[in-house]
């Protein structure tokens, strides 16, 4: 099969690596890809939100199967448009991707399906939002309803900070139309875990658990980022909690989406807070997580393309999926200054030395080749150094040994990835 993978992050490098290993994959194309994905196929210069360009390319190239990595093309209806042309694609349709793209809709679905989640009010008017937040006597979480590149959530310990957040989103419109509506939620306390499942509309297959580290600073301090590292499995999510999440979250939402006339197919990612009152949903994502995908796919032994085909063809119940029991840890190496301003174009060295270590893969995210072929930084999160080991401590040690071999001006990484799992 000719496969087209859409996206350009660390997640897509990991997906490209696994897809290229499939016995079904004759050639892999990646749009737009990165220097890491180029090791496994042909990078194509089409942006991941250029829906028309992607569909045209897939038709012309006679692509058999498209895998969509990021949320933007999913919410813009790429899968629907490809199917109209008779091309199979992995990922939810536009109406189902709204579980991520429209947080107000997502919350309504959770409430309609009695799924445990934070209490919430939705506002389209700033003054009403302001009055409501001012009436609260505890912390609040203020969220833009639409997509905001993972930056649209403000966790506020004081109502006054919540009002400032609502003003930035609704009045200053820092996320554009994505802030036409906001959600004001109760602030949940607990440990987070990411539960990713393959869903074919009916059957739900829960992957190995994981946890990411959103804050830039050690000890989860400082502003949130796209994710500074992740590990799998997440010991905080015990078998008992996992089966509770399946029963109380995954089954009801998949049923609810069917009743709503928008069946869910693809990867469903439930961001969960494990609170004293049990697991509660923070958000749904309509795709693989980044960086959770890197350690999860390090552990996947089965053919990823076969699994994805089974999802699209609604026969997930007919296949078996195997995992490496050994844990994996991913340490993200970022540009100095990220998630604030940072410089690009720094020369990167040491990746070969890092990958020379056993069970280590270095996934590219914000990298590029300069005109004369030098590997350089080109984004905030630059590389995801990922390692397996006999336990989390061993995987973590190997990942840090590898990360220390990578050099570029201003390189930064947290030194405490995985610590929570060891406690
Ligand atoms: P979201 O994109 O909705 O998952 O939010 C991003 C991050 O904000 C989550 O991973 C949590 O760390 C935090 N967050 C979101 N909603 C809440 C909430 N209701 N209570 C506490 N933290 C939250
Ligand atoms: N790691 C968080 C996300 O992918 O949204």
XYZ file of C-alpha atoms and ligand atoms in Angstrom:
451
model
C 0.000 0.000 0.000
C 1.008 3.593 -0.556
C 0.535 5.391 2.742
C 0.394 9.141 3.360
C 1.037 10.335 6.915
C -0.046 13.896 7.750
C 1.868 15.965 10.344
C 5.368 17.053 11.305
C 5.959 16.551 15.048
C 7.668 14.012 17.262
C 4.447 12.008 17.228
C 4.617 11.792 13.429
C 8.279 10.689 13.487
C 7.253 7.846 15.809
C 4.241 7.013 13.599
C 6.418 7.082 10.445
C 8.938 4.722 12.057
C 6.227 2.196 12.963
C 4.241 2.502 9.712
C 7.376 2.012 7.588
C 8.025 -1.287 9.403
C 4.638 -2.669 8.355
C 4.697 -5.502 5.845
C 1.699 -3.819 4.184
C 3.499 -0.503 3.584
C 5.091 -0.303 0.133
C 5.938 3.391 0.308
C 5.394 6.063 2.921
C 4.859 9.740 2.146
C 4.760 12.340 4.916
C 3.180 15.795 4.581
C 4.994 17.914 5.546
C 7.150 15.663 7.781
C 10.510 16.574 9.335
C 14.131 15.396 9.008
C 13.255 12.414 11.232
C 10.339 11.206 9.115
C 12.512 11.553 5.977
C 14.485 8.497 7.181
C 11.398 6.351 6.555
C 9.765 7.790 3.444
C 9.350 10.815 1.216
C 8.543 14.169 2.775
C 6.036 16.139 0.699
C 5.855 19.940 1.004
C 2.158 20.267 1.830
C 1.055 21.723 5.147
C -1.055 19.622 7.461
C -3.997 22.045 7.372
C -4.017 22.437 3.569
C -6.989 20.097 3.139
C -7.468 20.744 -0.567
C -3.762 20.255 -1.277
C -3.620 17.008 0.687
C -6.704 15.535 -0.998
C -5.411 16.514 -4.452
C -2.026 14.944 -3.727
C -3.575 11.728 -2.383
C -5.735 11.381 -5.516
C -2.877 12.125 -7.939
C -0.419 9.801 -6.165
C -3.047 7.041 -5.893
C -2.530 6.850 -2.128
C -4.267 3.821 -0.591
C -4.335 4.888 3.038
C -3.950 8.181 4.888
C -3.008 8.492 8.566
C -3.809 11.859 10.137
C -1.607 12.842 13.104
C -2.687 16.309 14.355
C -6.072 17.709 15.372
C -6.346 20.604 12.916
C -6.848 18.564 9.717
C -9.243 16.242 11.584
C -11.477 19.098 12.727
C -11.277 20.613 9.236
C -12.775 17.389 7.840
C -9.782 15.848 6.035
C -11.004 12.290 6.656
C -14.490 13.121 5.273
C -13.001 14.725 2.139
C -10.641 11.790 1.483
C -13.481 9.287 1.851
C -15.539 11.260 -0.670
C -12.714 10.460 -3.119
C -12.735 6.785 -2.121
C -9.503 6.979 -0.090
C -9.368 5.215 3.272
C -8.176 7.383 6.116
C -7.380 6.778 9.782
C -8.867 9.342 12.160
C -12.321 10.567 13.185
C -14.668 12.375 10.827
C -15.158 16.098 11.337
C -18.313 15.624 13.435
C -16.542 13.197 15.786
C -13.319 15.225 15.967
C -15.480 17.945 17.572
C -14.888 16.035 20.815
C -11.526 17.821 20.749
C -12.194 20.805 18.495
C -15.272 22.094 20.313
C -14.867 21.824 24.083
C -18.418 23.098 24.708
C -19.800 20.238 22.569
C -17.452 17.786 24.288
C -18.662 18.866 27.738
C -22.288 18.616 26.606
C -21.658 15.056 25.431
C -19.958 14.162 28.729
C -22.889 15.580 30.690
C -25.453 13.841 28.471
C -23.597 10.523 28.968
C -23.137 11.035 32.757
C -19.355 10.821 32.382
C -17.440 12.018 35.470
C -15.849 15.401 34.664
C -15.304 18.839 36.212
C -18.458 20.930 36.803
C -18.643 23.561 34.126
C -20.523 26.557 32.751
C -20.246 27.732 29.135
C -20.310 31.456 28.252
C -20.531 33.436 25.021
C -20.699 36.819 26.793
C -17.713 38.215 28.695
C -19.736 40.155 31.288
C -21.752 37.071 32.196
C -18.545 35.034 32.461
C -16.957 37.725 34.616
C -19.911 37.865 37.016
C -19.941 34.094 37.332
C -16.181 33.777 37.956
C -16.322 36.626 40.518
C -19.028 34.728 42.408
C -16.722 31.699 42.871
C -14.687 31.411 46.045
C -12.117 28.893 44.803
C -9.781 28.319 41.871
C -11.236 28.025 38.389
C -10.081 26.720 35.053
C -10.894 28.899 32.056
C -10.754 27.332 28.590
C -11.258 28.599 25.064
C -13.829 26.287 23.486
C -12.049 26.023 20.133
C -8.576 24.807 19.175
C -5.731 26.949 20.499
C -2.643 24.797 19.834
C -2.810 23.419 23.366
C -2.483 26.904 24.881
C -6.153 27.752 25.485
C -6.404 26.491 29.087
C -5.757 28.667 32.148
C -5.618 26.955 35.525
C -6.210 29.810 38.014
C -5.863 29.605 41.772
C -7.782 32.887 42.267
C -11.044 34.006 40.620
C -9.358 37.344 39.748
C -6.839 35.467 37.542
C -9.778 33.646 35.953
C -11.374 36.969 34.992
C -8.099 38.112 33.385
C -7.924 34.840 31.435
C -11.531 35.205 30.246
C -10.762 38.761 29.131
C -7.710 37.678 27.115
C -9.713 34.949 25.402
C -13.070 36.717 24.857
C -12.201 40.408 24.597
C -8.588 40.498 23.358
C -9.347 37.423 21.208
C -5.830 36.068 21.546
C -7.002 32.766 20.059
C -9.325 34.370 17.479
C -12.693 32.661 16.911
C -11.595 29.765 19.138
C -12.450 32.102 22.028
C -16.007 32.988 20.977
C -17.126 30.669 23.761
C -15.336 29.791 26.982
C -15.745 27.086 29.569
C -15.341 27.917 33.253
C -14.620 24.730 35.163
C -14.123 23.635 38.705
C -10.409 23.038 39.376
C -9.712 19.360 39.891
C -6.912 18.110 42.104
C -5.044 14.864 41.518
C -2.618 13.057 39.229
C -3.088 13.092 35.481
C -2.933 10.160 33.126
C -3.454 9.828 29.389
C -5.632 6.946 28.251
C -5.443 6.311 24.524
C -7.709 3.818 22.802
C -8.222 2.559 19.283
C -11.935 2.827 18.506
C -13.627 1.494 15.359
C -17.091 2.881 16.084
C -18.028 -0.102 18.276
C -14.989 -1.883 19.684
C -12.674 -0.066 22.090
C -9.092 -1.271 22.504
C -7.283 0.533 25.316
C -3.545 0.949 24.708
C -0.885 0.868 27.414
C -1.309 3.807 29.825
C 0.957 6.853 29.863
C 1.543 10.145 31.596
C 3.022 13.333 30.219
C 4.718 16.296 31.904
C 3.088 19.495 30.702
C 4.904 22.144 32.723
C 8.276 23.533 31.579
C 9.932 23.341 34.999
C 10.950 20.507 37.269
C 8.393 19.598 39.911
C 5.655 20.684 37.453
C 6.394 24.385 37.885
C 6.149 27.234 35.398
C 3.938 27.583 32.345
C 2.446 24.649 30.452
C 4.057 23.457 27.230
C 3.058 20.968 24.536
C 4.660 18.327 26.808
C 8.217 18.031 28.161
C 8.313 14.262 28.430
C 6.210 11.179 28.981
C 6.400 7.634 30.208
C 4.444 4.436 29.765
C 2.940 2.714 31.665
C 1.605 5.129 34.301
C 1.580 3.196 37.607
C -0.885 5.742 39.075
C -3.496 4.232 36.759
C -4.010 0.862 38.421
C -5.958 -1.940 36.719
C -8.930 -1.074 38.899
C -8.873 2.603 37.886
C -8.332 1.662 34.243
C -11.389 -0.586 34.189
C -13.381 2.186 35.898
C -12.263 4.570 33.106
C -13.334 2.036 30.475
C -16.718 1.553 32.103
C -17.487 5.138 33.111
C -15.772 7.096 30.324
C -14.864 5.209 27.165
C -17.902 2.973 26.734
C -20.448 5.773 27.427
C -18.749 8.293 25.100
C -18.445 5.823 22.220
C -22.120 4.860 22.686
C -23.099 8.515 23.022
C -21.316 9.456 19.796
C -23.221 6.688 17.993
C -26.536 7.958 19.370
C -25.517 11.460 18.305
C -25.096 10.227 14.712
C -21.343 10.898 14.746
C -19.676 7.510 15.337
C -16.111 7.703 16.611
C -13.313 5.983 14.659
C -9.600 6.520 15.224
C -7.591 7.118 18.380
C -9.601 8.503 21.268
C -7.437 10.130 23.918
C -8.995 10.755 27.311
C -7.035 13.161 29.507
C -7.928 12.009 33.017
C -7.448 13.509 36.467
C -7.398 10.793 39.119
C -9.077 12.661 41.978
C -9.971 11.565 45.496
C -13.485 11.062 44.086
C -12.275 8.803 41.263
C -11.127 9.422 37.693
C -12.607 12.473 35.939
C -12.213 13.605 32.329
C -10.208 16.798 31.730
C -10.563 16.650 27.974
C -10.892 14.373 24.992
C -8.415 14.519 22.128
C -9.206 13.068 18.733
C -5.699 11.757 18.005
C -2.507 10.302 19.419
C -0.903 12.447 22.152
C 2.446 14.115 21.726
C 4.795 13.147 23.441
C 2.851 10.145 24.858
C 2.930 8.446 21.447
C 6.719 8.203 21.514
C 6.965 5.902 24.587
C 3.707 4.098 23.709
C 4.884 3.201 20.194
C 8.309 2.152 21.512
C 6.349 -0.559 23.324
C 4.026 -1.613 20.489
C 5.104 -4.930 18.995
C 2.250 -5.428 16.518
C 1.960 -3.995 13.005
C 0.538 -0.474 13.446
C -0.778 -0.256 9.884
C -2.709 -3.512 10.333
C -4.308 -2.115 13.485
C -5.242 1.133 11.742
C -6.761 -0.756 8.810
C -8.787 -2.859 11.247
C -10.113 0.356 12.822
C -11.140 1.837 9.483
C -12.706 -1.458 8.361
C -14.490 -1.877 11.731
C -12.935 -5.216 12.636
C -10.872 -4.229 15.668
C -12.494 -7.112 17.587
C -10.838 -9.591 15.179
C -7.198 -8.695 15.791
C -4.742 -9.094 18.665
C -2.286 -6.413 19.700
C 0.994 -7.150 21.445
C 3.112 -4.934 23.683
C 6.622 -4.996 25.021
C 6.158 -5.326 28.793
C 9.187 -3.092 29.409
C 8.411 0.547 30.255
C 9.552 3.443 28.070
C 10.469 7.021 28.962
C 10.669 10.014 26.599
C 12.635 13.137 27.558
C 11.912 16.179 25.397
C 14.887 18.410 24.617
C 13.667 21.945 23.923
C 15.046 25.278 22.750
C 16.173 27.668 25.499
C 13.358 30.133 26.259
C 10.497 27.825 25.198
C 7.493 28.076 25.769
C 8.268 31.814 25.544
C 10.412 33.303 22.775
C 13.356 31.242 21.579
C 15.916 31.325 18.782
C 15.951 28.874 15.892
C 18.726 27.656 13.588
C 21.058 26.154 16.232
C 23.261 23.306 14.969
C 22.322 19.922 16.513
C 24.929 17.204 17.121
C 25.120 13.883 18.954
C 21.964 12.116 17.758
C 23.974 9.150 16.376
C 25.798 8.785 19.694
C 22.505 8.816 21.565
C 20.956 6.221 19.243
C 24.050 4.019 19.510
C 22.823 3.145 23.012
C 20.655 0.042 23.202
C 16.860 0.550 23.021
C 17.114 4.297 22.371
C 15.280 6.239 19.647
C 15.545 9.968 19.122
C 12.382 11.405 17.591
C 12.608 14.706 15.753
C 10.023 17.452 16.308
C 11.317 21.010 15.774
C 14.259 20.254 13.494
C 15.156 21.172 9.899
C 18.010 20.887 7.438
C 19.696 24.159 6.478
C 20.405 24.901 2.806
C 23.811 23.233 3.162
C 22.427 20.151 4.886
C 23.141 20.976 8.528
C 20.626 19.655 11.074
C 19.278 22.622 13.030
C 16.631 23.512 15.579
C 13.419 24.960 14.138
C 10.895 24.786 16.971
C 10.329 24.860 20.721
C 10.277 21.137 21.341
C 13.236 19.911 19.311
C 13.776 16.185 20.028
C 12.146 13.400 22.045
C 14.828 11.095 23.408
C 13.057 7.818 24.164
C 14.343 4.642 25.792
C 13.039 1.294 27.026
C 14.343 -0.485 30.108
C 13.511 -3.375 32.426
C 11.665 -0.939 34.694
C 10.893 2.791 34.674
C 14.093 3.605 36.573
C 16.228 1.789 33.982
C 14.367 3.331 31.026
C 14.706 6.750 32.591
C 18.429 6.325 33.223
C 18.990 5.225 29.618
C 16.950 8.160 28.252
C 18.983 10.637 30.310
C 22.265 9.018 29.296
C 21.194 9.477 25.668
C 19.874 13.023 26.144
C 23.249 14.075 27.603
C 24.906 13.177 24.287
C 22.771 15.645 22.320
C 24.141 19.144 21.982
C 22.824 22.431 20.670
C 23.082 25.978 21.875
C 20.487 26.559 24.630
C 19.317 22.912 24.833
C 17.081 22.360 27.857
C 15.354 19.345 29.352
C 13.660 18.554 32.633
C 15.661 16.227 34.879
C 12.641 14.742 36.634
C 10.730 12.977 33.854
C 9.319 9.751 35.282
C 10.009 10.669 38.927
C 6.296 10.605 39.705
C 6.145 7.006 38.546
C 8.965 6.049 40.891
C 7.325 7.538 43.982
P -6.992 20.362 28.538
O -6.413 20.799 27.215
O -8.428 20.652 28.699
O -6.602 18.964 28.943
O -6.165 21.184 29.613
C -4.753 21.190 29.630
C -4.244 20.947 31.022
O -4.857 21.879 31.926
C -4.645 19.574 31.584
O -3.744 18.576 31.195
C -4.589 19.845 33.055
O -3.251 19.857 33.526
C -5.132 21.247 33.159
N -6.592 21.238 33.397
C -7.586 21.246 32.476
N -8.800 21.220 33.039
C -8.595 21.194 34.376
C -9.452 21.165 35.525
N -10.777 21.191 35.410
N -8.873 21.122 36.741
C -7.521 21.133 36.875
N -6.667 21.172 35.845
C -7.175 21.201 34.607
N 0.391 15.593 25.385
C -0.818 16.291 25.299
C -1.464 16.265 23.996
O -1.044 15.590 23.080
O -2.461 16.960 23.835
